Phi, psi and omega in degrees: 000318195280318173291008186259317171273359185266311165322295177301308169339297187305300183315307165327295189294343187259351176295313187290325172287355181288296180311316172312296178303322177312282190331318175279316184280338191198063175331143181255005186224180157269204194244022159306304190314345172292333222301318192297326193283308203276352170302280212279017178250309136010246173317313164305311168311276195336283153008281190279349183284301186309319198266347150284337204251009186041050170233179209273152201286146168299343180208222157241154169294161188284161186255126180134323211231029176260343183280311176293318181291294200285005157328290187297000181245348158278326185293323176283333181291295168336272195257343180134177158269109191209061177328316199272347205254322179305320165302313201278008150304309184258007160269350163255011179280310170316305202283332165303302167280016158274319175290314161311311179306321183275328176287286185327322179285290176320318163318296189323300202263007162102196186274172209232351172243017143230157196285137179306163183283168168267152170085346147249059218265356165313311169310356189193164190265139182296181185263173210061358149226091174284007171265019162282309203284323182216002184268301178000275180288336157315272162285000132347292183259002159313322201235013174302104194327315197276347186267340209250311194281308175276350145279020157240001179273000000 
């Protein structure tokens, strides 16, 4: 179990970090699909300025969107303004929550090394094939096209 999830895991995490560096380097869409990254890398900028620069902030944040930004404004305060190193955060932040996702399945679909009662055998995976339980949907949502590009901005 554990080299299956570590396997998804890889897979997760190199889908998000691919797009991220593409995405930073050679956008693939046009660039509305950008407007949510460059809204809070904005405002975060804006922001970490305001507070270095110890004047007062300009304005409130868009609603909906104060808990990430100021993440992302403690992170520029931190480390600098490095949008792409900010990507490949939240593409293992992603990749994390695939893993959860594949624990959740596995819970889900039960333990796997023992054999069902008869008459139930539709409910569960037989024992002995346990990538029934959790690799499926792990990778799924490893490689789910829309998960993969906005878990990567």
């Amino acid at each position: 179990m554990r080299r299956s999830l570590l396997l998804v895991a890889a897979v997760a995490l190199a889908a998000r970090w691919s797009v991220a560096i593409l995405t930073e380097s050679r956008p693939i869409f046009p660039d509305y699909y950008y407007a949510d990254a460059k809204l809070n890398d904005t405002e975060a900028a804006t922001y970490s300025a305001a507070i270095r620069s110890k004047t007062p902030i300009p304005y409130r944040l868009t609603p909906g969107r104060e808990l990430y930004t100021w993440w992302v404004t403690l992170f520029y305060l931190g480390l600098g303004r490095h949008p792409l190193l900010l990507k490949l955060i939240n593409g293992a932040l992603a990749s994390a929550s695939v893993l959860l996702w594949c624990l959740l399945a596995a819970r889900v679909q039960g333990p796997l090394d023992h054999p069902e009662p008869p008459g139930n055998t539709l409910s569960r995976a037989p024992a002995g094939e346990p990538f029934r339980a959790y690799l499926g949907p792990g990778l799924l949502l490893a490689l789910w096209p829309t998960h993969v590009f906005y878990s990567s901005q």
